[in-house]
Tab-separated table of C-alpha atoms and ligand atoms in Angstrom:
chain	number	residue	atom	x	y	z
J	1	MET	CA	0.000	0.000	0.000
J	2	ASN	CA	1.239	3.523	-0.748
J	3	LYS	CA	1.581	6.306	1.844
J	4	PHE	CA	-1.528	8.448	2.250
J	5	THR	CA	-3.335	11.073	4.297
J	6	PHE	CA	-7.067	10.690	4.398
J	7	GLN	CA	-9.492	13.299	5.698
J	8	ASN	CA	-13.094	13.777	4.680
J	9	SER	CA	-14.825	16.408	6.756
J	10	THR	CA	-18.236	16.383	5.025
J	11	LYS	CA	-21.018	15.501	7.451
J	12	ILE	CA	-23.361	13.051	5.721
J	13	ILE	CA	-27.029	13.369	6.671
J	14	PHE	CA	-28.651	10.332	5.101
J	15	GLY	CA	-32.249	9.168	4.793
J	16	GLU	CA	-35.812	10.097	4.016
J	17	GLY	CA	-36.975	13.452	5.391
J	18	GLN	CA	-33.476	14.613	6.279
J	19	ILE	CA	-33.683	17.871	4.291
J	20	ALA	CA	-35.179	19.406	7.445
J	21	GLU	CA	-31.747	18.981	9.057
J	22	ILE	CA	-30.156	21.721	6.955
J	23	SER	CA	-31.704	24.202	9.360
J	24	SER	CA	-29.464	23.141	12.242
J	25	ASN	CA	-26.381	22.755	10.053
J	26	ILE	CA	-26.129	26.315	8.726
J	27	PRO	CA	-25.309	29.142	11.173
J	28	LYS	CA	-28.463	31.082	12.079
J	29	ASP	CA	-26.873	34.428	11.159
J	30	ALA	CA	-25.666	33.261	7.719
J	31	ARG	CA	-26.795	35.042	4.543
J	32	ILE	CA	-27.456	32.064	2.318
J	33	LEU	CA	-27.567	31.817	-1.461
J	34	VAL	CA	-29.449	28.675	-2.511
J	35	THR	CA	-28.266	27.483	-5.936
J	36	TYR	CA	-30.087	25.075	-8.226
J	37	GLY	CA	-30.433	23.977	-11.829
J	38	GLY	CA	-33.245	23.934	-14.347
J	39	GLY	CA	-36.041	23.787	-11.843
J	40	SER	CA	-36.727	20.053	-11.298
J	41	ILE	CA	-36.532	20.816	-7.565
J	42	LYS	CA	-39.605	23.044	-7.896
J	43	SER	CA	-41.763	20.269	-9.349
J	44	ASN	CA	-40.662	17.404	-7.110
J	45	GLY	CA	-41.119	18.993	-3.692
J	46	VAL	CA	-37.413	19.406	-2.883
J	47	TYR	CA	-37.573	23.204	-3.154
J	48	ASP	CA	-40.552	23.318	-0.775
J	49	GLN	CA	-38.681	21.195	1.756
J	50	VAL	CA	-35.669	23.510	1.520
J	51	CYS	CA	-37.901	26.606	1.981
J	52	GLU	CA	-39.488	25.009	5.040
J	53	ALA	CA	-36.093	24.108	6.519
J	54	LEU	CA	-34.734	27.632	5.940
J	55	SER	CA	-37.769	29.444	7.325
J	56	ASP	CA	-35.689	30.957	10.164
J	57	HIS	CA	-32.732	31.873	7.940
J	58	THR	CA	-32.036	34.805	5.624
J	59	TRP	CA	-31.675	33.556	2.078
J	60	ASP	CA	-32.112	34.173	-1.605
J	61	GLU	CA	-31.770	31.946	-4.649
J	62	PHE	CA	-29.911	31.553	-7.922
J	63	GLY	CA	-31.363	29.067	-10.437
J	64	GLY	CA	-30.408	28.042	-13.942
J	65	ILE	CA	-27.112	26.229	-13.404
J	66	GLU	CA	-27.049	23.942	-16.415
J	67	PRO	CA	-25.862	20.315	-16.722
J	68	ASN	CA	-22.096	20.568	-17.302
J	69	PRO	CA	-22.160	23.950	-15.528
J	70	GLN	CA	-21.093	26.875	-17.645
J	71	PHE	CA	-18.533	29.436	-16.524
J	72	ALA	CA	-20.614	32.415	-17.726
J	73	THR	CA	-23.669	31.345	-15.705
J	74	LEU	CA	-21.597	30.688	-12.611
J	75	MET	CA	-19.957	34.118	-12.909
J	76	GLU	CA	-23.420	35.713	-12.661
J	77	ALA	CA	-23.815	33.996	-9.305
J	78	VAL	CA	-20.312	35.082	-8.293
J	79	LYS	CA	-21.313	38.733	-8.898
J	80	LEU	CA	-24.452	38.227	-6.833
J	81	VAL	CA	-22.476	36.764	-3.934
J	82	GLN	CA	-20.009	39.644	-4.065
J	83	THR	CA	-22.556	42.453	-4.391
J	84	GLU	CA	-25.158	41.084	-1.950
J	85	GLY	CA	-22.673	39.754	0.597
J	86	PHE	CA	-23.866	36.143	0.788
J	87	ASP	CA	-21.648	34.204	3.151
J	88	TYR	CA	-23.020	30.667	2.809
J	89	LEU	CA	-23.929	28.664	-0.300
J	90	LEU	CA	-26.447	25.832	-0.355
J	91	ALA	CA	-26.349	23.753	-3.554
J	92	VAL	CA	-29.571	21.845	-4.264
J	93	GLY	CA	-29.276	19.486	-7.218
J	94	GLY	CA	-27.063	16.982	-8.986
J	95	GLY	CA	-23.327	17.011	-9.578
J	96	SER	CA	-23.548	19.957	-11.957
J	97	VAL	CA	-25.145	22.210	-9.359
J	98	VAL	CA	-22.775	21.044	-6.615
J	99	ASP	CA	-19.719	21.459	-8.880
J	100	GLY	CA	-20.931	24.836	-10.113
J	101	THR	CA	-21.480	25.992	-6.556
J	102	LYS	CA	-17.979	24.893	-5.578
J	103	PHE	CA	-16.662	27.117	-8.343
J	104	ILE	CA	-18.883	30.024	-7.221
J	105	ALA	CA	-17.539	29.519	-3.670
J	106	ALA	CA	-13.926	29.734	-4.839
J	107	ALA	CA	-14.357	32.412	-7.524
J	108	ALA	CA	-16.267	34.781	-5.205
J	109	GLU	CA	-13.165	35.084	-3.011
J	110	TYR	CA	-10.552	34.830	-5.759
J	111	LYS	CA	-8.063	37.718	-5.723
J	112	GLY	CA	-6.617	37.212	-9.235
J	113	SER	CA	-7.890	38.997	-12.349
J	114	ASP	CA	-9.677	36.058	-14.065
J	115	PRO	CA	-11.362	33.268	-12.055
J	116	TRP	CA	-11.141	30.991	-15.131
J	117	ASP	CA	-7.478	30.635	-14.080
J	118	ILE	CA	-8.684	28.465	-11.170
J	119	LEU	CA	-9.509	25.877	-13.854
J	120	ALA	CA	-7.184	26.681	-16.717
J	121	ALA	CA	-4.013	27.802	-14.939
J	122	ASP	CA	-4.144	25.818	-11.687
J	123	ALA	CA	-4.461	29.086	-9.750
J	124	LYS	CA	-4.487	28.248	-6.042
J	125	VAL	CA	-7.759	28.617	-4.151
J	126	GLU	CA	-6.790	30.596	-1.037
J	127	SER	CA	-10.264	30.947	0.447
J	128	ALA	CA	-13.853	30.067	-0.404
J	129	VAL	CA	-17.385	30.772	0.788
J	130	PRO	CA	-18.503	27.824	2.974
J	131	MET	CA	-21.118	25.575	1.419
J	132	GLY	CA	-23.415	22.655	2.055
J	133	CYS	CA	-25.579	20.657	-0.337
J	134	VAL	CA	-28.781	18.721	-0.836
J	135	LEU	CA	-28.011	16.055	-3.423
J	136	THR	CA	-30.758	15.058	-5.869
J	137	LEU	CA	-28.803	12.767	-8.209
J	138	PRO	CA	-26.434	10.068	-6.954
J	139	ALA	CA	-23.479	9.875	-9.343
J	140	THR	CA	-20.515	12.157	-9.002
J	141	GLY	CA	-19.490	12.001	-5.340
J	142	SER	CA	-19.176	15.791	-5.571
J	143	GLU	CA	-21.332	16.090	-2.442
J	144	SER	CA	-18.398	15.056	-0.231
J	145	ASN	CA	-15.269	15.543	-2.312
J	146	MET	CA	-13.140	18.553	-3.167
J	147	GLY	CA	-13.354	18.389	-6.965
J	148	ALA	CA	-15.463	20.251	-9.502
J	149	VAL	CA	-15.770	20.311	-13.277
J	150	VAL	CA	-16.748	23.490	-15.157
J	151	SER	CA	-17.227	24.143	-18.873
J	152	LYS	CA	-16.633	27.145	-21.128
J	153	GLY	CA	-17.444	26.583	-24.808
J	154	SER	CA	-15.558	23.474	-25.881
J	155	GLU	CA	-13.385	23.510	-22.741
J	156	LYS	CA	-14.336	21.241	-19.844
J	157	LEU	CA	-11.837	21.582	-17.011
J	158	SER	CA	-11.608	20.585	-13.359
J	159	PHE	CA	-10.123	21.945	-10.152
J	160	GLY	CA	-9.871	20.718	-6.604
J	161	SER	CA	-9.468	22.320	-3.205
J	162	PRO	CA	-10.297	21.177	0.332
J	163	LEU	CA	-11.816	24.652	0.799
J	164	VAL	CA	-14.744	23.807	-1.476
J	165	ARG	CA	-15.583	20.460	0.095
J	166	PRO	CA	-19.198	20.747	1.285
J	167	GLN	CA	-19.506	21.068	5.064
J	168	PHE	CA	-22.540	18.815	4.974
J	169	ALA	CA	-24.463	16.804	2.381
J	170	VAL	CA	-28.088	15.756	2.728
J	171	LEU	CA	-28.661	12.455	0.927
J	172	ASP	CA	-32.360	11.630	0.833
J	173	PRO	CA	-32.896	8.692	-1.543
J	174	ALA	CA	-36.596	9.600	-1.840
J	175	VAL	CA	-35.720	12.727	-3.844
J	176	THR	CA	-34.064	10.539	-6.493
J	177	LEU	CA	-37.398	8.851	-7.320
J	178	THR	CA	-38.254	11.648	-9.749
J	179	LEU	CA	-35.102	11.149	-11.814
J	180	PRO	CA	-35.697	10.206	-15.442
J	181	ALA	CA	-34.458	6.655	-16.229
J	182	ARG	CA	-31.623	8.115	-18.302
J	183	GLN	CA	-30.239	10.012	-15.296
J	184	VAL	CA	-30.597	6.977	-13.003
J	185	ALA	CA	-28.557	4.938	-15.481
J	186	ASN	CA	-26.014	7.727	-15.909
J	187	GLY	CA	-25.549	7.984	-12.145
J	188	VAL	CA	-24.950	4.273	-11.646
J	189	VAL	CA	-22.472	4.158	-14.518
J	190	ASP	CA	-20.625	7.261	-13.318
J	191	ALA	CA	-20.210	5.790	-9.822
J	192	PHE	CA	-19.112	2.460	-11.321
J	193	VAL	CA	-16.422	4.101	-13.436
J	194	HIS	CA	-15.231	6.273	-10.526
J	195	THR	CA	-14.623	3.081	-8.607
J	196	MET	CA	-12.843	1.480	-11.557
J	197	GLU	CA	-10.538	4.482	-12.074
J	198	GLN	CA	-9.227	3.986	-8.536
J	199	TYR	CA	-9.173	0.182	-8.661
J	200	LEU	CA	-8.179	-0.994	-12.120
J	201	THR	CA	-4.436	-0.299	-12.062
J	202	TYR	CA	-1.894	-2.726	-10.537
J	203	PRO	CA	-1.857	-4.510	-7.171
J	204	VAL	CA	-0.218	-2.734	-4.219
J	205	ASN	CA	-1.573	-5.149	-1.609
J	206	ALA	CA	-4.192	-2.614	-0.487
J	207	LYS	CA	-6.704	-5.172	0.731
J	208	VAL	CA	-9.125	-2.745	2.397
J	209	GLN	CA	-9.324	-0.381	-0.578
J	210	ASP	CA	-9.660	-3.286	-3.030
J	211	ARG	CA	-12.439	-4.962	-1.085
J	212	PHE	CA	-14.306	-1.695	-0.528
J	213	SER	CA	-14.087	-1.080	-4.289
J	214	GLU	CA	-15.227	-4.602	-5.138
J	215	GLY	CA	-18.168	-4.198	-2.740
J	216	LEU	CA	-19.166	-0.945	-4.408
J	217	LEU	CA	-18.876	-2.467	-7.881
J	218	GLN	CA	-20.981	-5.471	-6.857
J	219	THR	CA	-23.591	-3.207	-5.271
J	220	LEU	CA	-23.864	-1.089	-8.420
J	221	ILE	CA	-24.030	-4.177	-10.665
J	222	GLU	CA	-26.785	-5.664	-8.456
J	223	GLU	CA	-28.813	-2.560	-7.761
J	224	GLY	CA	-28.325	-0.568	-10.979
J	225	PRO	CA	-30.466	-2.769	-13.243
J	226	LYS	CA	-33.049	-3.114	-10.420
J	227	ALA	CA	-33.445	0.669	-10.331
J	228	MET	CA	-34.325	0.569	-14.029
J	229	ILE	CA	-36.869	-2.258	-13.632
J	230	GLU	CA	-38.330	-1.264	-10.246
J	231	PRO	CA	-37.956	2.529	-10.226
J	232	GLU	CA	-40.125	2.956	-7.102
J	233	ASP	CA	-37.930	0.782	-4.851
J	234	LEU	CA	-36.532	3.170	-2.242
J	235	GLU	CA	-34.105	0.639	-0.760
J	236	VAL	CA	-32.515	0.151	-4.160
J	237	ARG	CA	-32.177	3.950	-4.466
J	238	ALA	CA	-30.658	4.162	-0.982
J	239	ASN	CA	-27.981	1.600	-1.802
J	240	ILE	CA	-27.144	3.316	-5.072
J	241	MET	CA	-26.975	6.718	-3.395
J	242	TRP	CA	-24.566	5.616	-0.678
J	243	ALA	CA	-22.456	3.629	-3.148
J	244	ALA	CA	-22.073	6.678	-5.391
J	245	THR	CA	-20.938	8.841	-2.479
J	246	MET	CA	-18.473	6.225	-1.227
J	247	ALA	CA	-17.117	5.730	-4.742
J	248	LEU	CA	-15.578	9.191	-4.838
J	249	ASN	CA	-15.186	10.528	-1.309
J	250	GLY	CA	-11.464	9.774	-1.187
J	251	LEU	CA	-11.673	6.529	0.812
J	252	ILE	CA	-11.100	3.875	-1.859
J	253	GLY	CA	-8.510	6.005	-3.652
J	254	ALA	CA	-6.283	6.553	-0.612
J	255	GLY	CA	-2.974	4.721	-0.815
J	256	VAL	CA	-3.538	3.157	-4.241
J	257	PRO	CA	-2.471	4.092	-7.783
J	258	GLN	CA	-5.214	5.652	-9.880
J	259	ASP	CA	-5.912	5.934	-13.610
J	260	TRP	CA	-8.311	8.691	-14.723
J	261	THR	CA	-7.778	8.063	-18.452
J	262	THR	CA	-11.430	7.220	-19.071
J	263	HIS	CA	-12.600	10.463	-17.460
J	264	MET	CA	-10.053	12.645	-19.235
J	265	ILE	CA	-10.956	11.269	-22.677
J	266	GLY	CA	-14.637	11.354	-21.686
J	267	HIS	CA	-14.469	15.064	-20.779
J	268	GLU	CA	-13.336	15.850	-24.325
J	269	LEU	CA	-16.236	13.822	-25.753
J	270	THR	CA	-18.673	15.877	-23.695
J	271	ALA	CA	-16.960	19.158	-24.563
J	272	LEU	CA	-16.911	18.442	-28.309
J	273	HIS	CA	-20.050	16.358	-28.802
J	274	LYS	CA	-22.292	17.140	-25.804
J	275	ILE	CA	-22.534	13.457	-24.857
J	276	ASP	CA	-23.717	12.969	-21.239
J	277	HIS	CA	-20.745	12.547	-18.893
J	278	ALA	CA	-21.561	8.961	-17.855
J	279	ARG	CA	-22.207	7.902	-21.449
J	280	THR	CA	-18.730	9.025	-22.452
J	281	LEU	CA	-17.368	6.791	-19.690
J	282	SER	CA	-19.293	3.690	-20.808
J	283	ILE	CA	-17.920	4.259	-24.312
J	284	VAL	CA	-14.299	4.756	-23.258
J	285	LEU	CA	-13.781	2.328	-20.337
J	286	PRO	CA	-14.188	-0.931	-22.313
J	287	ALA	CA	-11.680	0.387	-24.871
J	288	VAL	CA	-9.227	1.311	-22.091
J	289	MET	CA	-9.624	-2.227	-20.711
J	290	ARG	CA	-8.865	-3.710	-24.141
J	291	HIS	CA	-5.901	-1.405	-24.749
J	292	GLN	CA	-4.449	-1.879	-21.259
J	293	ARG	CA	-5.309	-5.576	-21.094
J	294	GLU	CA	-1.694	-6.623	-20.476
J	295	ALA	CA	-0.664	-3.740	-18.188
J	296	LYS	CA	-3.781	-4.135	-16.032
J	297	LYS	CA	-3.948	-7.926	-16.261
J	298	ASP	CA	-3.538	-8.703	-12.547
J	299	LYS	CA	-6.293	-6.347	-11.440
J	300	LEU	CA	-8.553	-7.269	-14.352
J	301	LEU	CA	-8.365	-10.925	-13.313
J	302	GLN	CA	-8.930	-10.055	-9.637
J	303	TYR	CA	-11.956	-7.954	-10.633
J	304	GLY	CA	-13.312	-10.773	-12.760
J	305	VAL	CA	-13.025	-13.393	-10.034
J	306	ARG	CA	-14.173	-11.279	-7.089
J	307	VAL	CA	-16.828	-9.101	-8.688
J	308	PHE	CA	-18.292	-11.385	-11.375
J	309	GLY	CA	-17.178	-14.784	-10.050
J	310	VAL	CA	-15.670	-15.520	-13.453
J	311	GLU	CA	-14.162	-18.988	-13.748
J	312	CYS	CA	-12.502	-19.961	-16.993
J	313	GLY	CA	-9.632	-21.710	-18.714
J	314	THR	CA	-6.752	-19.557	-19.890
J	315	GLU	CA	-6.046	-16.012	-18.712
J	316	GLU	CA	-6.751	-14.738	-22.206
J	317	GLU	CA	-10.199	-16.365	-22.226
J	318	CYS	CA	-10.855	-14.906	-18.777
J	319	LEU	CA	-9.915	-11.398	-19.888
J	320	ASP	CA	-12.298	-11.607	-22.844
J	321	ILE	CA	-15.124	-12.729	-20.556
J	322	ILE	CA	-14.384	-10.051	-17.946
J	323	ILE	CA	-14.380	-7.204	-20.463
J	324	GLY	CA	-17.525	-8.706	-22.017
J	325	ARG	CA	-19.271	-8.810	-18.600
J	326	THR	CA	-18.439	-5.138	-18.062
J	327	VAL	CA	-19.899	-4.226	-21.458
J	328	ALA	CA	-22.977	-6.373	-20.693
J	329	PHE	CA	-23.506	-4.444	-17.436
J	330	PHE	CA	-23.375	-1.129	-19.292
J	331	ARG	CA	-25.829	-2.487	-21.860
J	332	ALA	CA	-28.167	-3.556	-19.057
J	333	MET	CA	-28.075	0.067	-17.917
J	334	GLY	CA	-28.997	1.195	-21.430
J	335	VAL	CA	-25.868	3.283	-22.053
J	336	PRO	CA	-23.726	3.222	-25.226
J	337	THR	CA	-20.502	1.209	-25.255
J	338	SER	CA	-19.017	2.450	-28.533
J	339	LEU	CA	-18.440	5.713	-30.362
J	340	SER	CA	-20.625	4.539	-33.247
J	341	GLU	CA	-23.586	4.045	-30.868
J	342	ALA	CA	-23.179	7.717	-30.002
J	343	GLY	CA	-23.161	8.649	-33.699
J	344	LEU	CA	-19.391	9.236	-33.953
J	345	SER	CA	-16.970	7.793	-36.509
J	346	ARG	CA	-13.233	7.537	-37.210
J	347	ASP	CA	-13.267	11.141	-38.495
J	348	ASP	CA	-14.131	12.351	-34.998
J	349	ILE	CA	-11.089	10.801	-33.338
J	350	GLU	CA	-8.333	13.263	-34.287
J	351	PRO	CA	-10.078	16.381	-32.884
J	352	ILE	CA	-10.494	14.556	-29.562
J	353	VAL	CA	-6.805	13.671	-29.504
J	354	GLU	CA	-5.976	17.316	-30.314
J	355	GLN	CA	-8.098	18.529	-27.402
J	356	LEU	CA	-6.274	16.150	-25.053
J	357	ARG	CA	-2.979	17.553	-26.323
J	358	THR	CA	-4.190	21.143	-25.857
J	359	HIS	CA	-5.219	20.352	-22.291
J	360	GLY	CA	-1.845	18.837	-21.448
J	361	MET	CA	-3.187	15.273	-21.149
J	362	LEU	CA	0.094	13.832	-22.367
J	363	LYS	CA	0.820	11.256	-19.669
J	364	LEU	CA	-2.393	9.590	-18.602
J	365	GLY	CA	-2.661	6.251	-16.833
J	366	GLU	CA	-1.183	4.876	-13.635
J	367	HIS	CA	2.251	4.714	-15.290
J	368	GLY	CA	1.895	7.951	-17.285
J	369	ALA	CA	2.136	5.747	-20.384
J	370	ILE	CA	-0.984	6.923	-22.210
J	371	GLY	CA	-0.120	9.864	-24.433
J	372	PRO	CA	-1.948	11.210	-27.488
J	373	ASP	CA	-0.950	8.210	-29.655
J	374	GLU	CA	-2.270	5.727	-27.114
J	375	ALA	CA	-5.425	7.821	-26.636
J	376	ARG	CA	-5.956	7.603	-30.412
J	377	GLU	CA	-5.551	3.800	-30.234
J	378	ILE	CA	-8.059	3.652	-27.369
J	379	LEU	CA	-10.562	5.718	-29.349
J	380	GLU	CA	-10.053	3.429	-32.350
J	381	LEU	CA	-10.819	0.446	-30.103
J	382	ALA	CA	-13.988	2.285	-29.022
J	383	LEU	CA	-15.313	2.604	-32.578
N	1	NAD	N1	-17.007	16.772	-8.725
N	1	NAD	C1	-16.781	15.527	-9.091
N	1	NAD	O1	-16.082	14.794	-8.405
N	1	NAD	C2	-17.374	15.006	-10.357
N	1	NAD	C3	-17.219	13.650	-10.672
N	1	NAD	C4	-17.812	13.195	-11.843
N	1	NAD	C5	-18.523	14.046	-12.680
N	1	NAD	N2	-18.624	15.370	-12.350
N	1	NAD	C6	-19.372	16.310	-13.214
N	1	NAD	O2	-20.727	16.363	-12.754
N	1	NAD	C7	-21.590	16.689	-13.855
N	1	NAD	C8	-22.708	15.659	-13.975
N	1	NAD	O3	-23.464	15.648	-12.792
N	1	NAD	P1	-24.668	14.615	-12.589
N	1	NAD	O4	-24.339	13.335	-13.271
N	1	NAD	O5	-24.966	14.571	-11.149
N	1	NAD	O6	-25.861	15.227	-13.428
N	1	NAD	P2	-26.428	16.729	-13.521
N	1	NAD	O7	-26.260	17.419	-12.221
N	1	NAD	O8	-25.818	17.346	-14.727
N	1	NAD	O9	-27.988	16.497	-13.727
N	1	NAD	C9	-28.470	15.858	-14.889
N	1	NAD	C10	-29.948	16.219	-15.083
N	1	NAD	O10	-30.745	15.626	-14.056
N	1	NAD	C11	-31.678	16.581	-13.545
N	1	NAD	N3	-31.991	16.200	-12.156
N	1	NAD	C12	-31.143	16.219	-11.089
N	1	NAD	N4	-31.779	15.723	-10.002
N	1	NAD	C13	-33.054	15.417	-10.381
N	1	NAD	C14	-34.173	14.832	-9.710
N	1	NAD	N5	-34.116	14.437	-8.428
N	1	NAD	N6	-35.314	14.647	-10.425
N	1	NAD	C15	-35.375	14.988	-11.746
N	1	NAD	N7	-34.344	15.503	-12.439
N	1	NAD	C16	-33.187	15.719	-11.759
N	1	NAD	C17	-30.933	17.898	-13.689
N	1	NAD	O11	-31.820	18.979	-13.704
N	1	NAD	C18	-30.225	17.712	-15.024
N	1	NAD	O12	-31.068	18.052	-16.089
N	1	NAD	C19	-20.709	16.711	-15.099
N	1	NAD	O13	-20.345	18.043	-15.393
N	1	NAD	C20	-19.500	15.906	-14.659
N	1	NAD	O14	-18.342	16.226	-15.392
N	1	NAD	C21	-18.088	15.855	-11.200
């Protein structure tokens, strides 16, 4: 196992009816800006619950944060925070709203000339407005991690700072019942791939992290398809919600090598072709597995035996079956597993490789061995 420091300070408030708890988790004298997206919270009762919980607080709201939150929209909120003096942010929504709010929190206190530098130039976040969140879509883990992804035109970039980690996250699985099937599937797949990016590298004898990851993968494989077939089952939603949080709260990634190749290539697919985040991952991961079949062989075989119970003859046969089982899981979730299923062809590959180059993605993978040429090969395997 590698050396690590692990700290996750987000208080998780889990279960049905827990939105009421935000009242006691935000200082009474705070001036709160509640942020949200396109308005689904107004039709599914979440907004009303938040209003009720904040009845003794001073607050205002900023709606319209779009999926894949846009820099220009977020900067409007930054101005509002600065001019009106809000000193607490409450994000109510999915990963896009939570990520966007993290950026608002950092940009509102940024001393440099252009807050885009937080994303594009690695400008250090020195302070941020404190924030909490009410999560409505289990997927990203953003509710208790320090990362955020923001888009501007065809740029989709990320930043991370412990200062933007939410102080608390309300996870009420009941609020996920109104999610369209597409978003349920996306969430399960996103959480699955987050786990894989921290697991599918090479063995470092990290038994706890490996077994946590395998448990999360098994949970998502078991419960994901159930959520599609029995969308009203709250226990299924609860297990998915907690799995998605645990998949990217820092725990399973501590002390192990990681490989975020799938996400980095996926971000370019979203930026250039507007494909949903999770659907880029289900397209790219099987191709990464095929391309890295030899380098990742030990963990691929461990994953196959422990997660799918694969038993077979030769290692090569096993690897084929294991990659096939992963693709079959994605298909069961109704997400694409190739570029062609998303309407893309060979002609679309080079611009994606160029974007990776522009964004400095020259040494991806746990060994830094995936450069633009290897990314091109991966995309060809994804055709
Ligand atoms: N911060 C991180 O660690 C991290 C990790 C992975 C991905 N991301 C980023 O997060 C974003 C994706 O977030 P997401 O997958 O949570 O989706 P999302 O927040 O973009 O939401 C997708 C859609 O679902 C709707 N929605 C949300 N909750 C709903 C509900 N309860 N009922 C009905 N509709 C609802 C939203 O309005 C939106 O239209 C991407 O930009 C991705 O790059 C961040």
